[in-house]
Each structure stands twice: as C-alpha cells, then as structure tokens.
C-alpha cells in the first residue's frame, strides 16, 4: 500500500502540473489540438518512454503508449478540458494508467495500452468524443466540422502535423477497455466511499421548448387576459422538477432560459427553454420526455401559449461489460473496501468504445461533488486505493474470459 500511496502523491502532482498547460493564463483551458496539448503530450510521452513503452500519436492526436505482448487491454481517458477546468477530469485516468505501468515494473503478461484521448469535452467543435470516436472508426464524418474561427477538424489535424487520411489506422483492436475517472458528483462522498463501480452510463435526451405567447405592458394587461410565455415555462419547469423527484434514477434539468423581450415592465412573449433528461434505462427516460412534452402542451393550451418542441439528442444508455465490472468489484473487495455500484449521469469515452469491446469504469470520489471547476480535487488516499484496485484488476483480468 505504501508504494501505491507514493504513486498516488506523484499522480496528483502530475495532474496539477499538467493543469498549467493551458490556453488561458491563470486557469486551465485545453481544447482539441491546441498549442498546450503539445506540452501535455511531451510530458506524458517522456514518462511513457521511461516506462519502456512504445509511443505514438495517431491521426486524431490520441497519445498511445504500449507495453507487453499478447491480447490487448486499454486503459484510457481524455486530455482536453472544459474552459476554466479543474486538474483531474479526464487526465487523472491517463495518469493512473501510466502509474500502474510504472508500478508493474515491466511485468505485464499481456499487451497494455494507455491512451490519452485528444478530445472528449466538445468545447472547440461543439461535438464531443473526437478522440474515442477515432478509436472505434466513427470520427471521419466529423472532419468537416468548423470551430468558431472557421477552422475545420481536418485543418486542425493538419496544423498539428498529423494526417486525417490515416484516420483508419487509429482504430483500436482490444479485448477490453478500463477507464478511471472522478465521479463528478456527490454520491460516493455521501456514502463515505473512495471508489465505485460504474454499471452503466445514462442515456440522454436534449430538447428545446419554445413557449410563444404575447408580449404586452406589465401595468395595463389584466392578469386573466395575459398570455405570459415565461409564466407558462415556469409552471412547466416545476413539472420537470416533480417528474425527476418522483421517478427513481431520473435526472431532469432546465439549464437555459432565453426570454424575449426580457424587460422589467413587459410581459415576456417568447421563452426558449432547454431540457436535459437522463436515466440508465432508455424506456424510462423516453417515457419521461414524452410526459414532459405532453405536459408542456397542456400548460400551453390552458394559458393560450403555443408550444413548439425541437428534439436534438437521443443518446441511448450504455451498459458496462458485466465480466469486467465483476472483476472490478472483486478487486475492490480484495482491498478490503465495500463495493458500491453507480450509474454515471455524465458521458465518458467508455460509452463510445463499449459497443465495440468490453468496457468498465471505476469512479473516484469527488470531494464536494465538484467538477468542471477549478475547485475540483481528489483525496490522496482515494487515488492510492484506485491504484491498488487497478493492480488487483490487472492480476485478475483474463482476456480469454473478457
């Protein structure tokens, strides 16, 4: 355990150092193939080579280090960040993979590949998972997407010194995939637990609802004659909250409101509200979305407010591989910890690779439930526990039964 504790301290220090590789002074922002990504690649490449790994950058900019021979197990996560990020989301998973290689001291009875995905957050091009999509061969249709400066994914790849025409060579052929990641939520902290096994990554629905009434004077329009779009949206928002509170496992959020004309003494005639709904079971999620859409129309009819609905995303839930999650649970129990099973409400690279190979995720406690924020942190004892569980997992993993 002392070796894992020392390795944990080193892993945390590396994450904090890599957080200084940023596009913005004084805060951590690192988007797809931006200049500071070269610094991250340089630091991690040097560590990989010191561990005896063969290292390459694939055509989309995923950093990949390989050691050993035989069936391949991948440990991966992402190296990009949101704007004004913390130091651990994504990058900790890559650092822990390399820390495990270092702890194994070259004694790997199979091929172990550590992958630092070039992009997961979707900040630069508005579409996430460019890195892991390349691993499974689904990134090519995104090459013509453009960022805010009009630079396409293809051009960004070329400017980084890579060749998008070699994208097919980035495909991953592996017997299993394991991702370490901070939970980004408060459940493990509430359980007073350092680690949790992810059983599934929740499916997501994203919609925009437009409530259209009539803008009018706030002082002269009688209350019974109003067609207040904001009041209709507010009533509907309470319906959203009630549905989430009364449906086990459902997460439903109205994250954005755009009111027009948004003036102090004018009734709002138009409101656009976002809706984000997540659940581990697609049938439950889709039923909830239908219920909330029907509720919006009913509120609109009663208030003489028109409701239009645009559906933007229907991302199915992704189950992790039972065999691998079972090994993770055994590994946790072997260290003397209680096994907790969780559903991830956030998307991760594991959900992209899972349809094509067995995949598993191990969550680490997020103190305060904080993530995507400079105050994001981890506990050294939790990181040490994750490394100990990782070693137990690697000793137990048998590619013949993956």
Short mmCIF file of C-alpha atoms in Angstrom, two decimals:
data_model
loop_
_atom_site.label_atom_id
_atom_site.label_comp_id
_atom_site.label_asym_id
_atom_site.label_seq_id
_atom_site.Cartn_x
_atom_site.Cartn_y
_atom_site.Cartn_z
CA UNK A 1 0.00 0.00 0.00
CA UNK A 2 2.91 2.36 0.69
CA UNK A 3 4.03 2.09 -2.95
CA UNK A 4 0.52 2.97 -4.08
CA UNK A 5 0.41 5.91 -1.67
CA UNK A 6 3.68 7.28 -3.03
CA UNK A 7 2.44 6.71 -6.59
CA UNK A 8 -0.81 8.49 -5.70
CA UNK A 9 1.07 11.55 -4.49
CA UNK A 10 3.06 11.53 -7.70
CA UNK A 11 -0.08 11.17 -9.82
CA UNK A 12 -1.75 14.13 -8.14
CA UNK A 13 1.39 16.24 -8.59
CA UNK A 14 1.49 15.35 -12.30
CA UNK A 15 -2.16 16.30 -12.77
CA UNK A 16 -1.54 19.63 -11.09
CA UNK A 17 1.50 20.25 -13.28
CA UNK A 18 -0.39 19.33 -16.46
CA UNK A 19 -3.15 21.75 -15.42
CA UNK A 20 -0.68 24.57 -16.07
CA UNK A 21 -0.59 23.57 -19.76
CA UNK A 22 -3.37 25.94 -20.75
CA UNK A 23 -4.59 28.31 -23.44
CA UNK A 24 -5.52 30.88 -20.78
CA UNK A 25 -3.10 32.23 -18.16
CA UNK A 26 -4.23 31.62 -14.60
CA UNK A 27 -6.80 28.97 -15.40
CA UNK A 28 -6.96 25.59 -17.10
CA UNK A 29 -8.41 25.53 -20.61
CA UNK A 30 -7.08 22.97 -23.09
CA UNK A 31 -9.10 22.20 -26.21
CA UNK A 32 -8.59 19.83 -29.12
CA UNK A 33 -5.05 20.01 -30.56
CA UNK A 34 -4.43 23.47 -29.10
CA UNK A 35 -0.78 24.51 -28.52
CA UNK A 36 -0.71 23.48 -24.83
CA UNK A 37 -1.70 19.95 -25.85
CA UNK A 38 1.84 19.64 -27.29
CA UNK A 39 3.23 20.29 -23.82
CA UNK A 40 0.95 17.64 -22.30
CA UNK A 41 1.97 15.18 -25.00
CA UNK A 42 5.62 15.96 -24.36
CA UNK A 43 5.40 15.35 -20.60
CA UNK A 44 3.41 12.12 -20.94
CA UNK A 45 5.48 10.82 -23.85
CA UNK A 46 8.64 11.17 -21.76
CA UNK A 47 7.00 9.24 -18.92
CA UNK A 48 5.77 6.52 -21.27
CA UNK A 49 9.23 6.08 -22.78
CA UNK A 50 10.81 5.97 -19.32
CA UNK A 51 8.41 3.10 -18.53
CA UNK A 52 9.64 1.21 -21.61
CA UNK A 53 6.51 1.82 -23.67
CA UNK A 54 6.30 2.23 -27.43
CA UNK A 55 4.68 5.62 -28.07
CA UNK A 56 2.81 7.14 -30.98
CA UNK A 57 0.32 9.86 -31.83
CA UNK A 58 -2.49 8.59 -34.00
CA UNK A 59 -4.14 10.61 -36.78
CA UNK A 60 -6.55 12.45 -34.49
CA UNK A 61 -3.94 13.23 -31.85
CA UNK A 62 -4.59 10.48 -29.33
CA UNK A 63 -1.39 9.76 -27.39
CA UNK A 64 -0.85 6.00 -27.15
CA UNK A 65 1.74 4.06 -25.19
CA UNK A 66 2.01 0.27 -25.44
CA UNK A 67 3.92 -2.35 -23.47
CA UNK A 68 3.87 -6.16 -23.43
CA UNK A 69 2.65 -8.77 -25.89
CA UNK A 70 -0.50 -10.75 -26.47
CA UNK A 71 -4.16 -9.75 -26.07
CA UNK A 72 -4.61 -6.03 -25.53
CA UNK A 73 -6.17 -4.25 -22.56
CA UNK A 74 -6.58 -0.49 -22.88
CA UNK A 75 -6.60 1.99 -20.02
CA UNK A 76 -7.74 5.37 -21.29
CA UNK A 77 -9.42 8.70 -20.74
CA UNK A 78 -9.07 12.21 -22.19
CA UNK A 79 -6.52 15.02 -22.05
CA UNK A 80 -8.66 18.00 -23.10
CA UNK A 81 -10.66 20.13 -20.65
CA UNK A 82 -13.65 22.40 -20.46
CA UNK A 83 -12.96 26.11 -20.05
CA UNK A 84 -11.70 27.09 -16.61
CA UNK A 85 -11.44 23.46 -15.60
CA UNK A 86 -10.09 21.53 -12.68
CA UNK A 87 -6.94 19.42 -12.72
CA UNK A 88 -8.36 15.88 -12.68
CA UNK A 89 -11.31 15.38 -15.02
CA UNK A 90 -10.05 13.06 -17.75
CA UNK A 91 -6.31 13.48 -17.29
CA UNK A 92 -6.29 11.60 -13.96
CA UNK A 93 -7.45 8.47 -15.79
CA UNK A 94 -4.48 8.65 -18.16
CA UNK A 95 -2.03 9.41 -15.36
CA UNK A 96 -3.31 6.48 -13.29
CA UNK A 97 -2.87 4.17 -16.28
CA UNK A 98 0.79 5.19 -16.54
CA UNK A 99 1.25 4.98 -12.78
CA UNK A 100 0.06 1.37 -12.96
CA UNK A 101 2.55 0.61 -15.74
CA UNK A 102 5.28 2.07 -13.56
CA UNK A 103 4.18 0.02 -10.55
CA UNK A 104 4.20 -3.17 -12.65
CA UNK A 105 7.89 -2.55 -13.48
CA UNK A 106 7.55 -4.14 -16.90
CA UNK A 107 5.87 -7.33 -15.66
CA UNK A 108 2.84 -7.26 -17.96
CA UNK A 109 1.56 -10.68 -19.10
CA UNK A 110 -0.43 -9.18 -21.99
CA UNK A 111 -0.38 -6.02 -24.09
CA UNK A 112 -1.30 -2.98 -22.01
CA UNK A 113 -2.04 0.23 -23.91
CA UNK A 114 -2.56 3.59 -22.21
CA UNK A 115 -4.48 6.09 -24.34
CA UNK A 116 -4.79 9.81 -23.74
CA UNK A 117 -7.68 10.84 -25.98
CA UNK A 118 -7.21 14.16 -27.75
CA UNK A 119 -10.79 15.34 -27.22
CA UNK A 120 -13.85 14.38 -25.19
CA UNK A 121 -15.47 17.58 -23.98
CA UNK A 122 -16.74 19.00 -27.28
CA UNK A 123 -15.59 22.54 -26.46
CA UNK A 124 -13.83 23.51 -29.70
CA UNK A 125 -16.11 21.96 -32.33
CA UNK A 126 -19.37 21.53 -30.41
CA UNK A 127 -19.34 17.73 -30.79
CA UNK A 128 -17.67 15.59 -28.12
CA UNK A 129 -15.59 12.40 -28.21
CA UNK A 130 -13.44 13.11 -31.26
CA UNK A 131 -10.65 11.06 -29.69
CA UNK A 132 -12.60 7.95 -28.76
CA UNK A 133 -14.67 8.14 -31.96
CA UNK A 134 -11.39 7.76 -33.84
CA UNK A 135 -10.61 4.66 -31.77
CA UNK A 136 -13.80 2.97 -32.97
CA UNK A 137 -13.82 4.31 -36.53
CA UNK A 138 -16.67 6.83 -36.31
CA UNK A 139 -14.74 10.13 -36.41
CA UNK A 140 -14.45 10.56 -40.19
CA UNK A 141 -17.92 12.17 -40.67
CA UNK A 142 -16.85 14.95 -38.27
CA UNK A 143 -13.74 16.07 -40.17
CA UNK A 144 -15.52 18.99 -41.85
CA UNK A 145 -16.91 20.48 -38.62
CA UNK A 146 -15.60 24.01 -38.07
CA UNK A 147 -14.73 25.85 -34.87
CA UNK A 148 -15.58 29.47 -34.06
CA UNK A 149 -12.66 30.65 -36.21
CA UNK A 150 -13.78 28.64 -39.22
CA UNK A 151 -11.02 26.03 -38.83
CA UNK A 152 -12.19 22.51 -39.61
CA UNK A 153 -11.27 19.37 -37.69
CA UNK A 154 -9.29 18.27 -40.75
CA UNK A 155 -7.35 21.56 -40.81
CA UNK A 156 -6.67 21.39 -37.08
CA UNK A 157 -5.26 17.89 -37.52
CA UNK A 158 -3.05 19.06 -40.40
CA UNK A 159 -1.81 22.08 -38.45
CA UNK A 160 -0.78 19.76 -35.63
CA UNK A 161 1.39 17.81 -38.08
CA UNK A 162 -0.93 14.85 -38.42
CA UNK A 163 -2.74 13.33 -41.41
CA UNK A 164 -6.52 12.88 -41.32
CA UNK A 165 -6.26 10.49 -44.27
CA UNK A 166 -4.68 8.00 -41.87
CA UNK A 167 -7.67 8.06 -39.54
CA UNK A 168 -8.48 4.43 -40.22
CA UNK A 169 -5.14 3.44 -38.64
CA UNK A 170 -6.32 4.90 -35.32
CA UNK A 171 -8.88 2.10 -34.91
CA UNK A 172 -8.45 0.17 -31.70
CA UNK A 173 -8.42 -3.63 -31.62
CA UNK A 174 -8.56 -4.68 -27.98
CA UNK A 175 -10.02 -7.31 -25.68
CA UNK A 176 -11.01 -4.79 -23.04
CA UNK A 177 -11.11 -1.14 -22.01
CA UNK A 178 -10.83 0.30 -18.49
CA UNK A 179 -11.33 3.95 -17.54
CA UNK A 180 -10.56 5.60 -14.21
CA UNK A 181 -12.46 8.85 -13.70
CA UNK A 182 -13.54 11.16 -10.93
CA UNK A 183 -17.24 10.74 -10.19
CA UNK A 184 -18.10 14.41 -10.86
CA UNK A 185 -20.95 14.09 -8.38
CA UNK A 186 -21.68 13.68 -4.65
CA UNK A 187 -22.83 10.06 -4.35
CA UNK A 188 -19.56 8.46 -3.25
CA UNK A 189 -18.92 11.26 -0.80
CA UNK A 190 -22.42 10.76 0.60
CA UNK A 191 -21.61 7.06 1.01
CA UNK A 192 -18.23 7.92 2.57
CA UNK A 193 -16.67 5.66 -0.07
CA UNK A 194 -13.49 6.27 -2.06
CA UNK A 195 -14.43 4.23 -5.13
CA UNK A 196 -17.42 2.95 -7.08
CA UNK A 197 -18.02 0.55 -9.96
CA UNK A 198 -19.93 2.06 -12.87
CA UNK A 199 -22.59 -0.34 -14.14
CA UNK A 200 -23.98 1.90 -16.86
CA UNK A 201 -23.71 5.34 -18.41
CA UNK A 202 -27.08 7.02 -18.54
CA UNK A 203 -28.83 7.75 -21.78
CA UNK A 204 -29.50 11.39 -22.56
CA UNK A 205 -32.27 13.37 -24.23
CA UNK A 206 -31.77 17.03 -25.11
CA UNK A 207 -34.59 19.24 -26.31
CA UNK A 208 -35.53 22.90 -26.72
CA UNK A 209 -39.08 24.01 -25.94
CA UNK A 210 -40.32 27.34 -27.28
CA UNK A 211 -43.25 28.95 -25.47
CA UNK A 212 -44.88 31.71 -27.56
CA UNK A 213 -47.48 34.00 -26.02
CA UNK A 214 -47.94 37.75 -26.35
CA UNK A 215 -45.65 40.49 -25.11
CA UNK A 216 -47.58 43.35 -23.54
CA UNK A 217 -47.48 46.10 -20.94
CA UNK A 218 -46.94 44.88 -17.38
CA UNK A 219 -49.16 47.56 -15.86
CA UNK A 220 -52.13 47.61 -18.21
CA UNK A 221 -52.73 43.97 -19.14
CA UNK A 222 -55.17 42.28 -16.70
CA UNK A 223 -53.93 39.02 -15.24
CA UNK A 224 -56.76 36.86 -16.69
CA UNK A 225 -56.03 38.21 -20.20
CA UNK A 226 -52.31 37.59 -20.22
CA UNK A 227 -50.50 35.13 -22.50
CA UNK A 228 -47.31 35.09 -20.45
CA UNK A 229 -44.73 32.78 -22.03
CA UNK A 230 -42.41 32.97 -19.02
CA UNK A 231 -45.17 32.04 -16.58
CA UNK A 232 -46.04 29.04 -18.76
CA UNK A 233 -42.39 28.00 -18.88
CA UNK A 234 -42.10 28.41 -15.11
CA UNK A 235 -45.11 26.17 -14.47
CA UNK A 236 -43.63 23.59 -16.82
CA UNK A 237 -40.26 23.76 -15.03
CA UNK A 238 -41.96 22.74 -11.80
CA UNK A 239 -43.44 19.78 -13.68
CA UNK A 240 -39.91 18.84 -14.79
CA UNK A 241 -38.64 19.00 -11.22
CA UNK A 242 -41.59 16.98 -9.90
CA UNK A 243 -41.09 14.25 -12.53
CA UNK A 244 -37.43 13.91 -11.59
CA UNK A 245 -38.21 13.75 -7.86
CA UNK A 246 -40.89 11.09 -8.30
CA UNK A 247 -39.15 8.83 -10.86
CA UNK A 248 -36.34 6.74 -9.39
CA UNK A 249 -32.99 7.42 -11.05
CA UNK A 250 -34.29 10.16 -13.33
CA UNK A 251 -32.30 13.36 -13.76
CA UNK A 252 -34.10 16.25 -15.48
CA UNK A 253 -32.75 19.76 -15.84
CA UNK A 254 -33.78 23.04 -17.43
CA UNK A 255 -30.37 24.61 -17.84
CA UNK A 256 -31.05 27.52 -20.18
CA UNK A 257 -33.84 30.09 -20.50
CA UNK A 258 -33.95 32.78 -23.16
CA UNK A 259 -36.82 35.21 -22.55
CA UNK A 260 -37.99 37.87 -25.01
CA UNK A 261 -38.17 40.82 -24.68
CA UNK A 262 -36.68 40.31 -21.18
CA UNK A 263 -37.59 43.81 -20.00
CA UNK A 264 -38.61 44.64 -16.44
CA UNK A 265 -42.03 46.14 -17.24
CA UNK A 266 -43.07 43.94 -20.18
CA UNK A 267 -44.77 40.54 -20.17
CA UNK A 268 -42.49 38.08 -21.94
CA UNK A 269 -43.97 36.95 -25.22
CA UNK A 270 -41.45 34.21 -26.03
CA UNK A 271 -39.28 31.87 -24.00
CA UNK A 272 -36.93 29.16 -25.21
CA UNK A 273 -36.10 26.59 -22.52
CA UNK A 274 -33.64 23.72 -22.73
CA UNK A 275 -34.43 20.28 -21.35
CA UNK A 276 -31.85 17.65 -20.40
CA UNK A 277 -33.18 14.24 -19.28
CA UNK A 278 -31.01 11.29 -18.23
CA UNK A 279 -31.64 7.75 -16.99
CA UNK A 280 -29.88 4.40 -17.09
CA UNK A 281 -32.95 2.79 -18.71
CA UNK A 282 -33.90 4.19 -22.11
CA UNK A 283 -37.57 3.26 -21.77
CA UNK A 284 -37.88 5.23 -18.53
CA UNK A 285 -36.05 8.22 -20.00
CA UNK A 286 -38.11 8.34 -23.17
CA UNK A 287 -41.37 7.93 -21.25
CA UNK A 288 -40.36 10.84 -19.04
CA UNK A 289 -39.56 13.00 -22.06
CA UNK A 290 -42.95 12.19 -23.60
CA UNK A 291 -44.68 13.03 -20.31
CA UNK A 292 -42.88 16.38 -20.05
CA UNK A 293 -43.65 17.28 -23.65
CA UNK A 294 -47.32 16.43 -23.21
CA UNK A 295 -47.34 18.46 -20.01
CA UNK A 296 -45.87 21.46 -21.80
CA UNK A 297 -48.60 21.31 -24.45
CA UNK A 298 -51.31 21.01 -21.78
CA UNK A 299 -49.95 24.06 -19.92
CA UNK A 300 -49.76 25.96 -23.19
CA UNK A 301 -53.36 25.20 -24.10
CA UNK A 302 -54.60 26.33 -20.70
CA UNK A 303 -52.61 29.56 -20.85
CA UNK A 304 -53.17 30.28 -24.60
CA UNK A 305 -49.44 29.90 -25.19
CA UNK A 306 -48.17 27.98 -28.21
CA UNK A 307 -45.51 25.32 -27.55
CA UNK A 308 -43.03 24.07 -30.14
CA UNK A 309 -40.56 21.30 -29.36
CA UNK A 310 -37.23 20.56 -31.06
CA UNK A 311 -35.50 17.29 -30.16
CA UNK A 312 -31.71 17.45 -30.56
CA UNK A 313 -30.32 14.31 -28.94
CA UNK A 314 -31.49 10.82 -28.07
CA UNK A 315 -28.34 9.11 -26.78
CA UNK A 316 -29.04 5.53 -25.65
CA UNK A 317 -27.80 4.32 -22.29
CA UNK A 318 -24.63 2.25 -22.41
CA UNK A 319 -24.11 -0.72 -20.10
CA UNK A 320 -20.63 -1.62 -18.98
CA UNK A 321 -19.48 -5.21 -19.56
CA UNK A 322 -20.64 -7.44 -16.68
CA UNK A 323 -17.46 -9.54 -16.79
CA UNK A 324 -15.19 -6.52 -16.38
CA UNK A 325 -17.36 -4.81 -13.78
CA UNK A 326 -17.37 -8.10 -11.90
CA UNK A 327 -13.56 -8.14 -11.89
CA UNK A 328 -13.54 -4.55 -10.66
CA UNK A 329 -15.91 -5.47 -7.85
CA UNK A 330 -13.67 -8.42 -6.90
CA UNK A 331 -10.64 -6.13 -6.96
CA UNK A 332 -12.31 -3.61 -4.66
CA UNK A 333 -13.39 -6.34 -2.24
CA UNK A 334 -9.86 -7.75 -2.25
CA UNK A 335 -8.53 -4.44 -0.92
CA UNK A 336 -10.99 -4.57 1.98
CA UNK A 337 -13.29 -1.83 0.67
CA UNK A 338 -17.06 -2.02 0.33
CA UNK A 339 -18.25 -2.40 -3.25
CA UNK A 340 -20.64 0.31 -4.45
CA UNK A 341 -22.33 0.29 -7.85
CA UNK A 342 -23.24 3.55 -9.62
CA UNK A 343 -24.76 4.86 -12.81
CA UNK A 344 -22.84 7.64 -14.49
CA UNK A 345 -25.01 10.59 -15.34
CA UNK A 346 -22.23 12.14 -17.44
CA UNK A 347 -20.90 10.86 -20.74
CA UNK A 348 -17.41 9.36 -20.95
CA UNK A 349 -15.08 7.85 -23.55
CA UNK A 350 -16.05 4.42 -22.20
CA UNK A 351 -19.55 4.84 -23.63
CA UNK A 352 -18.10 5.30 -27.12
CA UNK A 353 -15.88 2.21 -27.07
CA UNK A 354 -18.29 -0.04 -25.12
CA UNK A 355 -20.40 -1.07 -28.15
CA UNK A 356 -17.27 -2.48 -29.81
CA UNK A 357 -15.35 -4.04 -26.91
CA UNK A 358 -15.90 -4.95 -23.25
CA UNK A 359 -15.56 -1.77 -21.18
CA UNK A 360 -15.56 -0.88 -17.49
CA UNK A 361 -15.23 2.27 -15.40
CA UNK A 362 -14.01 2.93 -11.87
CA UNK A 363 -15.15 6.16 -10.21
CA UNK A 364 -13.12 8.03 -7.61
CA UNK A 365 -14.80 10.21 -5.02
CA UNK A 366 -15.16 13.90 -5.92
CA UNK A 367 -14.93 15.92 -2.69
CA UNK A 368 -17.87 18.29 -2.55
CA UNK A 369 -19.21 16.70 -5.74
CA UNK A 370 -17.35 19.44 -7.65
CA UNK A 371 -16.10 19.01 -11.21
CA UNK A 372 -15.59 21.15 -14.32
CA UNK A 373 -14.38 23.84 -11.92
CA UNK A 374 -11.01 24.99 -10.55
CA UNK A 375 -12.04 23.71 -7.08
CA UNK A 376 -12.20 20.13 -8.39
CA UNK A 377 -9.94 17.88 -6.30
CA UNK A 378 -9.22 14.32 -5.20
CA UNK A 379 -8.02 12.74 -1.96
CA UNK A 380 -4.59 11.10 -1.98
CA UNK A 381 -5.93 8.06 -0.12
CA UNK A 382 -8.65 7.61 -2.77
CA UNK A 383 -6.11 7.76 -5.57
CA UNK A 384 -3.95 5.22 -3.72
CA UNK A 385 -7.00 2.96 -3.34
CA UNK A 386 -7.71 3.26 -7.08
CA UNK A 387 -4.14 2.22 -7.88
CA UNK A 388 -4.37 -0.76 -5.53
CA UNK A 389 -7.67 -1.79 -7.14
CA UNK A 390 -6.10 -1.29 -10.56
CA UNK A 391 -3.27 -3.65 -9.70
CA UNK A 392 -5.75 -6.22 -8.40
CA UNK A 393 -7.78 -5.84 -11.60
CA UNK A 394 -4.73 -6.36 -13.83
CA UNK A 395 -3.75 -9.50 -11.90
CA UNK A 396 -7.28 -10.88 -12.29
CA UNK A 397 -8.02 -9.91 -15.90
CA UNK A 398 -8.05 -12.89 -18.23
CA UNK A 399 -8.53 -11.97 -21.92
CA UNK A 400 -9.92 -15.46 -22.61
CA UNK A 401 -12.93 -14.62 -20.46
CA UNK A 402 -13.27 -10.91 -21.33
#
